[in-house]
Coordinates of C-alpha atoms and ligand atoms in Angstrom, one line a residue:
M10 CA 5.1 20.3 -12.9
N11 CA 8.1 20.5 -10.6
L12 CA 11.6 19.7 -11.9
F13 CA 11.9 16.7 -9.6
K14 CA 8.9 15.1 -11.2
K15 CA 9.7 16.2 -14.8
Q16 CA 12.6 13.8 -15.2
G17 CA 10.5 10.9 -14.2
V18 CA 8.8 7.9 -15.8
L19 CA 5.4 7.4 -17.2
I20 CA 4.0 3.8 -17.0
L21 CA 1.3 2.8 -19.4
D22 CA -0.8 0.2 -17.7
F23 CA -1.9 -2.6 -20.0
G24 CA -3.5 -4.5 -17.1
S25 CA -0.6 -6.3 -15.5
Q26 CA -0.9 -7.4 -11.9
Y27 CA 2.6 -5.9 -11.4
T28 CA 2.0 -2.4 -12.7
Q29 CA 2.0 -0.8 -9.3
L30 CA 5.2 -2.8 -8.5
I31 CA 6.9 -1.2 -11.5
A32 CA 6.0 2.2 -10.2
R33 CA 7.3 1.4 -6.8
R34 CA 10.5 -0.1 -8.1
V35 CA 11.2 3.1 -10.2
R36 CA 10.5 5.3 -7.1
E37 CA 12.9 3.2 -5.0
Q38 CA 15.5 4.6 -7.4
H39 CA 14.2 8.1 -6.3
V40 CA 12.8 8.7 -9.8
Y41 CA 9.2 9.9 -10.0
S42 CA 6.8 7.5 -11.7
E43 CA 3.2 7.8 -12.6
I44 CA 0.7 5.2 -14.0
L45 CA -1.5 6.2 -16.9
Q46 CA -4.2 4.4 -18.9
P47 CA -2.8 3.0 -22.2
N48 CA -5.2 5.1 -24.2
V49 CA -3.7 8.4 -22.8
K50 CA -3.5 11.2 -25.3
V51 CA 0.0 11.9 -26.7
S52 CA -0.5 15.6 -25.7
D53 CA -0.9 14.4 -22.0
I54 CA 2.4 12.6 -22.2
V55 CA 4.2 15.5 -23.8
E56 CA 2.8 17.9 -21.1
R57 CA 4.3 15.7 -18.4
N58 CA 7.7 15.8 -20.1
P59 CA 8.9 12.3 -18.9
S60 CA 12.5 11.1 -19.3
A61 CA 11.3 7.6 -20.0
I62 CA 8.2 5.5 -20.7
I63 CA 7.5 2.0 -19.5
L64 CA 4.9 -0.2 -21.2
S65 CA 3.6 -2.7 -18.7
G66 CA 2.7 -6.3 -19.1
G67 CA -0.9 -7.4 -19.4
P68 CA -3.2 -10.3 -20.0
S69 CA -4.0 -9.6 -23.7
S70 CA -2.4 -10.9 -26.9
V71 CA -1.2 -8.2 -29.4
F72 CA -3.1 -10.1 -32.1
G73 CA -6.3 -10.5 -30.0
K74 CA -9.4 -8.5 -30.6
S75 CA -9.5 -7.2 -27.0
A76 CA -5.9 -5.8 -27.1
P77 CA -6.0 -2.4 -25.3
E78 CA -5.9 0.7 -27.4
F79 CA -2.6 2.5 -27.6
D80 CA -1.6 5.5 -29.6
I81 CA 1.5 4.4 -31.6
S82 CA 2.5 8.0 -32.2
I83 CA 4.0 7.7 -28.7
L84 CA 6.8 5.9 -30.4
D85 CA 7.7 9.0 -32.4
L86 CA 8.3 11.2 -29.4
G87 CA 11.9 10.3 -29.2
I88 CA 11.5 9.3 -25.5
P89 CA 13.3 6.1 -24.3
I90 CA 10.9 3.2 -23.9
L91 CA 11.1 -0.1 -22.0
G92 CA 8.5 -2.7 -22.9
I93 CA 7.9 -5.4 -20.3
C94 CA 6.3 -8.7 -21.3
Y95 CA 3.2 -7.6 -23.2
G96 CA 5.0 -4.3 -23.6
L97 CA 7.8 -6.1 -25.4
Q98 CA 5.3 -7.8 -27.6
L99 CA 3.6 -4.5 -28.5
L100 CA 6.9 -2.9 -29.5
V101 CA 7.9 -5.9 -31.6
H102 CA 4.4 -6.1 -33.2
H103 CA 4.4 -2.4 -34.1
S104 CA 7.9 -2.6 -35.5
G105 CA 6.9 -5.4 -38.0
G106 CA 8.1 -8.4 -36.0
K107 CA 6.1 -11.5 -35.2
V108 CA 4.6 -12.5 -31.9
E109 CA 2.9 -15.9 -31.7
S110 CA 1.5 -18.3 -29.3
T111 CA 3.2 -21.6 -30.1
G112 CA 1.7 -23.4 -27.2
K113 CA 5.0 -23.2 -25.3
G114 CA 4.8 -20.5 -22.6
E115 CA 7.2 -19.8 -19.8
Y116 CA 6.0 -19.4 -16.2
G117 CA 8.3 -19.0 -13.2
F118 CA 12.0 -19.0 -13.0
A119 CA 14.3 -19.0 -16.0
K120 CA 18.0 -18.4 -16.6
L121 CA 19.2 -16.0 -19.2
N122 CA 21.9 -16.4 -21.9
I123 CA 22.9 -12.8 -22.3
Q124 CA 24.4 -11.8 -25.7
S125 CA 25.1 -8.2 -25.1
Y126 CA 26.2 -6.6 -21.8
D127 CA 26.5 -3.0 -23.2
S128 CA 23.3 -1.3 -22.1
L129 CA 20.4 -3.0 -20.3
F130 CA 22.5 -5.9 -19.0
N131 CA 25.5 -3.8 -17.9
A132 CA 27.0 -5.3 -14.7
V133 CA 24.4 -8.2 -14.8
S134 CA 25.8 -11.7 -14.1
E135 CA 25.9 -14.5 -16.7
R136 CA 22.9 -16.9 -16.5
T137 CA 21.1 -14.6 -14.1
Q138 CA 17.8 -15.7 -12.9
V139 CA 14.6 -13.9 -14.1
W140 CA 10.9 -14.3 -13.6
M141 CA 8.7 -15.2 -16.6
S142 CA 5.0 -15.2 -17.0
H143 CA 3.9 -15.4 -20.7
M144 CA 2.3 -17.6 -23.3
D145 CA 3.0 -15.5 -26.5
H146 CA 6.6 -14.8 -27.5
V147 CA 8.6 -13.3 -30.4
T148 CA 9.1 -15.6 -33.3
H149 CA 10.5 -13.1 -35.8
V150 CA 12.8 -10.2 -34.8
P151 CA 11.8 -7.0 -36.7
E152 CA 14.2 -5.2 -38.9
H153 CA 16.6 -2.8 -37.0
W154 CA 16.2 -4.8 -33.7
S155 CA 18.8 -6.9 -32.0
V156 CA 18.4 -9.7 -29.5
L157 CA 20.1 -9.0 -26.2
A158 CA 19.3 -12.2 -24.3
E159 CA 17.5 -15.5 -24.7
S160 CA 16.1 -17.7 -22.0
E161 CA 17.5 -21.2 -21.4
N162 CA 14.4 -22.4 -23.2
G163 CA 15.6 -20.7 -26.4
I164 CA 12.9 -18.0 -26.2
I165 CA 13.8 -14.3 -26.9
A166 CA 14.0 -12.7 -23.5
S167 CA 15.2 -9.2 -24.3
L168 CA 15.9 -7.1 -27.4
C169 CA 16.5 -3.5 -28.4
H170 CA 16.1 -1.2 -31.3
D171 CA 19.4 -0.3 -33.1
K172 CA 18.7 3.4 -33.3
N173 CA 15.9 4.4 -31.1
K174 CA 16.2 3.9 -27.4
W175 CA 13.6 1.2 -27.3
Y176 CA 14.4 -1.7 -25.0
A177 CA 12.2 -4.7 -24.1
T178 CA 12.2 -7.6 -21.7
Q179 CA 10.0 -10.7 -21.9
F180 CA 10.7 -11.3 -18.2
H181 CA 9.6 -9.1 -15.3
P182 CA 12.5 -7.1 -13.9
E183 CA 10.1 -5.5 -11.3
V184 CA 9.5 -8.7 -9.3
I185 CA 11.9 -9.9 -6.6
H186 CA 12.3 -13.3 -8.2
T187 CA 14.3 -11.5 -11.0
I188 CA 17.5 -11.5 -8.9
E189 CA 19.2 -8.6 -10.7
G190 CA 16.0 -6.7 -11.7
E191 CA 17.1 -3.7 -9.8
Q192 CA 20.3 -3.4 -11.8
I193 CA 18.4 -3.9 -15.0
L194 CA 16.0 -1.1 -14.1
Q195 CA 18.8 1.2 -13.0
N196 CA 20.5 0.6 -16.3
F197 CA 17.4 1.6 -18.1
L198 CA 16.7 4.7 -15.9
F199 CA 20.2 6.1 -15.7
N200 CA 22.2 4.7 -18.6
V201 CA 19.7 4.3 -21.4
S202 CA 17.5 7.2 -20.2
E203 CA 18.4 10.4 -18.4
C204 CA 16.1 10.1 -15.4
S205 CA 16.9 12.2 -12.4
P206 CA 17.0 10.7 -8.9
T207 CA 15.3 13.7 -7.3
W208 CA 12.1 12.0 -6.0
T209 CA 13.0 12.2 -2.3
S210 CA 10.9 12.6 0.9
G211 CA 12.5 16.0 1.4
N212 CA 11.6 17.3 -2.0
F213 CA 8.1 15.8 -1.7
I214 CA 7.5 17.7 1.6
K215 CA 8.8 20.9 0.2
E216 CA 6.5 20.7 -2.8
Q217 CA 3.4 19.7 -0.7
V218 CA 4.0 22.5 1.7
E219 CA 3.8 25.0 -1.1
Q220 CA 0.8 23.2 -2.7
I221 CA -1.2 23.1 0.6
Q222 CA -0.5 26.8 1.2
K223 CA -1.6 27.6 -2.3
Q224 CA -4.8 25.5 -2.1
V225 CA -6.1 26.6 1.3
G226 CA -5.0 30.3 1.4
D227 CA -6.1 31.6 4.7
G228 CA -8.9 28.9 5.1
Q229 CA -9.2 26.6 8.1
V230 CA -8.5 22.8 7.6
L231 CA -9.9 20.0 9.6
V232 CA -7.8 16.8 9.8
G233 CA -9.4 13.5 10.8
V234 CA -6.8 11.4 12.6
S235 CA -7.4 7.7 13.3
G236 CA -4.2 6.7 15.2
G237 CA -2.7 5.1 12.1
V238 CA 0.3 6.2 10.0
D239 CA -1.5 7.8 7.0
S240 CA -3.7 10.3 8.9
S241 CA -0.9 11.1 11.3
V242 CA 1.4 12.0 8.4
V243 CA -1.3 14.2 6.9
A244 CA -1.7 16.0 10.2
A245 CA 2.1 16.5 10.5
L246 CA 2.3 17.8 6.9
L247 CA -0.6 20.2 7.4
H248 CA 1.0 21.5 10.6
K249 CA 4.2 22.1 8.8
A250 CA 2.5 23.9 5.9
I251 CA -0.1 26.0 7.7
G252 CA 0.5 25.6 11.4
E253 CA -2.5 26.8 13.5
Q254 CA -4.8 27.0 10.5
S255 CA -5.1 23.2 10.7
S256 CA -6.9 21.4 13.5
A257 CA -6.7 17.7 14.0
V258 CA -9.3 15.6 15.7
L259 CA -9.2 12.0 16.9
I260 CA -12.5 10.4 17.6
D261 CA -12.1 7.6 20.1
H262 CA -15.0 5.2 19.8
G263 CA -13.8 3.3 22.8
L264 CA -12.7 0.4 20.6
L265 CA -9.1 1.4 20.1
R266 CA -6.1 -0.5 21.4
K267 CA -5.1 0.3 25.0
N268 CA -3.5 3.8 25.1
E269 CA -3.6 4.1 21.3
A270 CA -5.4 7.5 21.4
N271 CA -3.0 8.9 24.0
L272 CA 0.1 7.7 22.1
C273 CA -1.0 9.3 18.8
V274 CA -2.0 12.6 20.4
H275 CA 1.2 12.7 22.4
A276 CA 3.4 12.0 19.3
L277 CA 1.6 14.7 17.3
K278 CA 1.0 17.3 20.0
D279 CA 4.1 17.1 22.2
G280 CA 6.4 15.8 19.6
L281 CA 5.6 18.1 16.7
G282 CA 3.3 20.8 18.1
V283 CA 0.3 19.8 16.0
K284 CA -3.0 21.3 17.2
I285 CA -4.9 18.1 18.0
Q286 CA -7.7 17.2 20.2
S287 CA -9.0 13.7 21.1
F288 CA -12.7 13.2 21.8
N289 CA -13.8 10.3 23.9
E290 CA -17.1 9.3 22.3
S291 CA -17.3 5.8 23.8
N292 CA -20.4 6.7 25.8
V293 CA -22.2 7.4 22.5
F294 CA -20.8 4.4 20.5
L295 CA -20.9 1.6 23.0
P296 CA -24.6 1.9 24.0
K297 CA -25.5 1.6 20.3
L298 CA -23.5 -1.6 20.0
N299 CA -25.2 -3.1 23.0
G300 CA -26.5 -6.6 22.3
I301 CA -25.3 -6.6 18.7
S302 CA -23.3 -9.6 17.5
D303 CA -23.7 -9.4 13.7
P304 CA -20.4 -8.2 12.2
E305 CA -22.0 -6.2 9.4
K306 CA -24.4 -4.5 11.8
K307 CA -21.5 -3.6 14.1
R308 CA -19.6 -2.0 11.1
K309 CA -22.7 -0.1 10.0
I310 CA -23.5 1.3 13.5
I311 CA -19.9 2.4 14.0
G312 CA -19.6 3.9 10.5
E313 CA -22.9 5.9 10.9
Q314 CA -22.1 7.1 14.4
F315 CA -18.6 8.1 13.2
I316 CA -20.1 10.5 10.7
R317 CA -22.5 12.0 13.3
S318 CA -19.7 12.5 15.8
F319 CA -17.4 14.0 13.2
E320 CA -20.1 16.4 12.1
S321 CA -21.0 17.6 15.5
I322 CA -17.4 18.0 16.6
S323 CA -16.4 19.9 13.5
D324 CA -19.4 22.3 14.0
K325 CA -18.3 23.0 17.5
L326 CA -14.6 23.5 16.7
G327 CA -14.9 26.2 14.1
D328 CA -15.7 27.1 10.5
F329 CA -13.8 24.7 8.3
S330 CA -13.8 24.9 4.5
F331 CA -11.3 22.1 4.0
L332 CA -11.0 18.5 5.2
A333 CA -7.6 16.8 4.9
Q334 CA -7.4 13.0 4.6
G335 CA -4.9 10.3 3.9
T336 CA -5.9 9.0 0.5
L337 CA -3.0 7.1 -1.0
Y338 CA -1.9 6.5 -4.6
P339 CA -3.2 2.9 -4.8
D340 CA -6.7 4.2 -3.9
V341 CA -6.4 6.9 -6.7
I342 CA -5.3 4.3 -9.3
E343 CA -8.1 1.9 -8.3
S344 CA -10.8 4.6 -8.4
G345 CA -9.7 5.4 -11.9
V346 CA -9.3 9.2 -11.2
S347 CA -6.4 10.4 -13.2
H348 CA -4.0 12.6 -11.5
G349 CA -4.9 16.3 -11.3
K350 CA -7.7 16.0 -13.9
T351 CA -11.0 15.2 -12.3
A352 CA -12.8 16.5 -9.2
H353 CA -11.7 14.6 -6.1
V354 CA -13.8 11.7 -5.2
I355 CA -14.4 10.6 -1.6
K356 CA -14.2 6.9 -1.5
S357 CA -16.5 4.9 0.7
H358 CA -13.4 3.1 2.0
H359 CA -11.9 5.7 4.2
N360 CA -9.2 5.5 6.7
V361 CA -11.0 7.3 9.4
G362 CA -14.4 5.7 8.8
G363 CA -16.7 6.0 5.8
L364 CA -17.5 9.7 5.4
P365 CA -20.5 10.5 3.2
D366 CA -20.2 11.8 -0.4
D367 CA -22.0 15.0 0.2
I368 CA -20.0 16.6 3.0
D369 CA -19.5 20.2 2.6
F370 CA -15.7 20.4 2.5
E371 CA -13.1 20.8 -0.2
L372 CA -10.6 17.9 0.2
V373 CA -6.9 18.3 0.8
E374 CA -5.2 15.0 0.0
P375 CA -1.5 15.5 0.2
L376 CA -0.6 11.8 0.0
R377 CA -2.5 11.1 -3.2
E378 CA 0.8 10.4 -5.0
L379 CA 2.4 8.1 -2.5
F380 CA 2.6 4.4 -1.9
K381 CA 2.5 3.3 1.8
D382 CA 6.3 2.8 2.1
E383 CA 6.8 6.4 0.8
V384 CA 4.3 7.7 3.4
R385 CA 6.4 6.1 6.1
N386 CA 9.5 7.7 4.8
V387 CA 7.8 11.1 4.7
G388 CA 6.6 10.5 8.2
R389 CA 10.1 9.8 9.4
E390 CA 11.4 12.9 7.7
L391 CA 8.7 15.0 9.4
G392 CA 9.9 13.6 12.8
L393 CA 7.1 11.2 13.7
P394 CA 8.3 8.4 16.0
D395 CA 8.9 4.9 14.6
S396 CA 6.4 3.5 17.1
L397 CA 3.7 5.4 15.1
I398 CA 5.1 5.0 11.6
D399 CA 5.8 1.2 11.7
R400 CA 2.6 0.3 13.3
H401 CA 0.5 -2.6 11.9
P402 CA -2.7 -1.6 10.1
F403 CA -5.8 -1.3 12.3
P404 CA -9.3 -1.6 11.0
G405 CA -11.7 1.4 11.3
P406 CA -14.3 -0.5 13.5
G407 CA -11.4 -1.4 15.8
L408 CA -11.8 -4.0 18.5
A409 CA -15.5 -4.3 17.7
V410 CA -14.6 -6.8 14.9
R411 CA -12.2 -8.6 17.2
I412 CA -14.6 -9.2 20.0
I413 CA -16.6 -12.0 18.4
G414 CA -20.3 -11.8 19.4
K415 CA -21.6 -9.2 21.8
I416 CA -19.5 -6.3 22.9
T417 CA -19.4 -5.3 26.6
E418 CA -17.0 -2.9 28.4
E419 CA -15.6 -5.9 30.3
R420 CA -14.9 -7.8 27.1
I421 CA -13.2 -4.7 25.6
Q422 CA -11.0 -4.4 28.6
I423 CA -10.1 -8.1 28.6
L424 CA -9.1 -7.9 24.9
Q425 CA -7.2 -4.7 25.3
N426 CA -5.1 -6.3 28.1
A427 CA -4.4 -9.4 26.1
D428 CA -3.6 -7.5 23.0
Q429 CA -1.2 -5.2 24.8
I430 CA 0.8 -8.1 26.2
Y431 CA 0.9 -9.8 22.8
M432 CA 2.2 -6.6 21.1
E433 CA 4.8 -6.1 23.8
I434 CA 6.1 -9.6 23.4
L435 CA 6.4 -9.2 19.6
H436 CA 8.4 -6.0 20.1
D437 CA 10.5 -7.6 22.8
E438 CA 11.3 -10.6 20.7
G439 CA 12.2 -8.4 17.7
I440 CA 9.7 -9.9 15.3
Y441 CA 7.0 -7.2 15.2
H442 CA 8.4 -5.9 11.9
E443 CA 8.4 -9.4 10.2
I444 CA 4.7 -9.4 10.6
W445 CA 2.2 -7.5 8.5
Q446 CA -0.5 -7.5 11.1
A447 CA -0.9 -9.2 14.5
F448 CA -3.8 -9.0 17.0
A449 CA -5.7 -10.9 19.6
V450 CA -9.3 -12.0 19.2
L451 CA -11.8 -12.6 22.0
I452 CA -13.9 -15.7 21.2
P453 CA -17.3 -16.1 22.8
I454 CA -16.6 -19.5 24.3
K455 CA -15.7 -20.4 27.8
T456 CA -13.5 -23.4 28.5
V457 CA -12.4 -25.2 31.7
G458 CA -8.9 -24.8 33.1
V459 CA -7.0 -25.3 36.3
M460 CA -4.9 -22.6 38.0
G461 CA -3.3 -23.5 41.3
D462 CA -5.8 -25.9 42.8
Q463 CA -8.8 -24.0 41.4
R464 CA -11.0 -25.0 38.5
T465 CA -11.4 -22.0 36.1
Y466 CA -14.1 -21.5 33.5
E467 CA -13.0 -18.5 31.4
N468 CA -12.7 -17.0 28.0
L469 CA -10.8 -18.3 25.0
C470 CA -8.4 -15.9 23.3
G471 CA -7.3 -16.3 19.6
I472 CA -3.9 -15.0 18.5
R473 CA -3.5 -14.0 14.8
A474 CA -0.3 -13.0 13.0
V475 CA 0.0 -12.8 9.2
T476 CA 2.6 -11.9 6.6
S477 CA 1.3 -10.0 3.5
H478 CA 2.3 -7.3 1.0
D479 CA -1.0 -5.5 0.7
G480 CA -3.6 -7.3 2.9
M481 CA -5.3 -8.7 -0.2
T482 CA -3.7 -12.1 0.3
A483 CA -1.9 -13.2 3.5
D484 CA -0.1 -16.2 5.0
W485 CA -0.1 -17.1 8.6
Y486 CA 3.1 -16.2 10.3
R487 CA 5.3 -19.1 11.4
M488 CA 5.6 -17.9 15.0
P489 CA 8.6 -19.4 16.8
E490 CA 7.5 -22.0 19.4
H491 CA 9.2 -20.2 22.3
V492 CA 7.3 -17.0 21.4
M493 CA 4.0 -18.8 21.3
A494 CA 4.7 -20.4 24.6
R495 CA 5.6 -17.0 26.1
I496 CA 2.4 -15.3 24.7
S497 CA 0.2 -18.1 26.0
S498 CA 1.7 -18.1 29.4
E499 CA 1.9 -14.3 29.9
I500 CA -1.7 -13.8 28.7
V501 CA -3.2 -16.6 30.9
N502 CA -1.2 -15.5 33.9
S503 CA -1.8 -11.8 33.7
V504 CA -5.2 -11.2 32.1
R505 CA -8.1 -12.0 34.3
G506 CA -10.9 -13.5 32.3
I507 CA -8.7 -15.6 29.9
N508 CA -7.6 -19.1 30.7
R509 CA -6.8 -20.5 27.2
V510 CA -5.0 -19.3 24.1
V511 CA -5.1 -20.7 20.5
Y512 CA -3.1 -19.7 17.4
D513 CA -4.8 -19.1 14.1
I514 CA -3.2 -21.0 11.2
T515 CA -5.5 -19.9 8.4
S516 CA -4.2 -18.1 5.3
K517 CA -6.1 -15.6 3.2
P518 CA -7.8 -17.0 1.1
P519 CA -9.7 -19.0 2.2
G520 CA -9.8 -17.0 5.5
T521 CA -9.8 -13.2 5.9
I522 CA -7.3 -11.4 8.1
E523 CA -9.9 -10.2 10.6
W524 CA -12.2 -12.7 12.1
E525 CA -15.3 -10.6 11.4
Ligands
XMP619 P1 -9.7 -8.7 5.8 O1 -10.2 -9.1 7.1 O2 -10.8 -8.3 4.8 O3 -8.8 -7.4 6.0 O4 -8.8 -9.8 5.2 C1 -7.9 -6.9 5.1 C2 -7.3 -5.6 5.7 O5 -8.3 -4.6 5.9 C3 -8.4 -4.2 7.2 N1 -9.8 -4.0 7.5 C4 -10.4 -2.8 7.6 N2 -9.9 -1.6 7.6 N3 -12.0 -0.6 7.9 C5 -10.7 -0.5 7.8 O6 -10.2 0.6 7.8 C6 -12.6 -1.8 8.0 O7 -13.8 -1.9 8.1 C7 -11.8 -3.0 7.8 N4 -12.0 -4.3 7.8 C8 -10.8 -4.9 7.6 C9 -7.9 -5.4 8.0 O8 -7.4 -5.0 9.3 C10 -6.7 -5.9 7.1 O9 -5.6 -5.1 7.3

């Protein structure tokens, strides 16, 4: 393991909904972090040589039967430990203290009464606000432990061991509602522990270039590019590592945004010199979608044709032993494949369309250790333009799931035109980056309007914009009125075939982000 990872943090995941957030917060301090299952062997921990360990929160009770297994000899390694919420209760429980459920939990905001500012609370304000989410709490402090802070509710909020570098917080320093959570984590990483802030995009690129060169030798690598940020960063990284040995392909199914394929190819080819070709396969995809209005059928047809097109193009292009793709760390965590241990698994959820499990390539997945925001930083460092890096997510089946009902070339064009105007206005108004995802939808209903002295009978266009952190839940974006007015007026005035615009005010749940 490289030096810049060695002085990092291992996070044992006891099932908290915030575990990934802990990992991201640590990495925001440029310290490498890795999430492991709680039953990880002590030898695996020693091998990684971490500078600190964090025990996450979790839904269990330390005295419950279903409490996750955890090898307590980890406590003997002499590595600084921070226990968060359930992690605090574990440390206290194993040190001979008492954790109980007294029927008095704490959920939401709380103020702290800090008793010691020496270590974890160095430079933290008096009565700082933190975020609590627990039912059980410490009722008896173990021997050799001292309380560092209590909540305003009189519940122990933080404590530390007198000799070992074991610290614990009942609140969650990783969530933004803990106002000085960043300071508290910094104190743990750099004052209590000796973590090293070497996890940077530059170091990551240097390491990956070496790894890719080692993995592929003189083999040829095919890179599937979708137009989105992840696959573009993979293509740029491969180009940097092995130059002409990598060939990127972009399969245009005819359902991309207007000019999207061109923009992506231009940025990679002309901007960075990446060997990339775009294949317009719309004449193969669109006839297959003719007359189909069922959303699942659309997805299936596109997914299957994508595989066929990909296979035939790769056969023609050369003899490839490797396929590079943009799998990210959250996919790796969710698929349960521990880092560097098991054979790589191709997930059915794939950012260039669901490739089958039995394809005859060895995978190159240089982004397996990164979160999305880190991919963006690496992309910037590699010289990709902001227009590509900061782009909203775009679904694999593309506009097919935004043209409700049947897909025709005319309807694709109408939607592309409306969508382009919408995106331009969001950029022009400076609000594109406040929004997680925005798009136009073509609804299969015609309504009556009047333009000039003429009666019109044209299509209805839906406008969607949502805020979100990960796409799992989302809220509709409170679009300023003057922007809504501008979008409506410019679309109706400039796009032939649309005479009415509506704004979608549904959150997820109960809605989904896409309409199909
Ligand atoms: P929903 O509509 O399920 O979407 O709320 C959540 C996020 O996933 C994207 N999405 C897809 N991405 N292939 C993809 O690559 C798909 O089939 C697909 N369907 C939805 C959607 O755009 C949103 O970001």
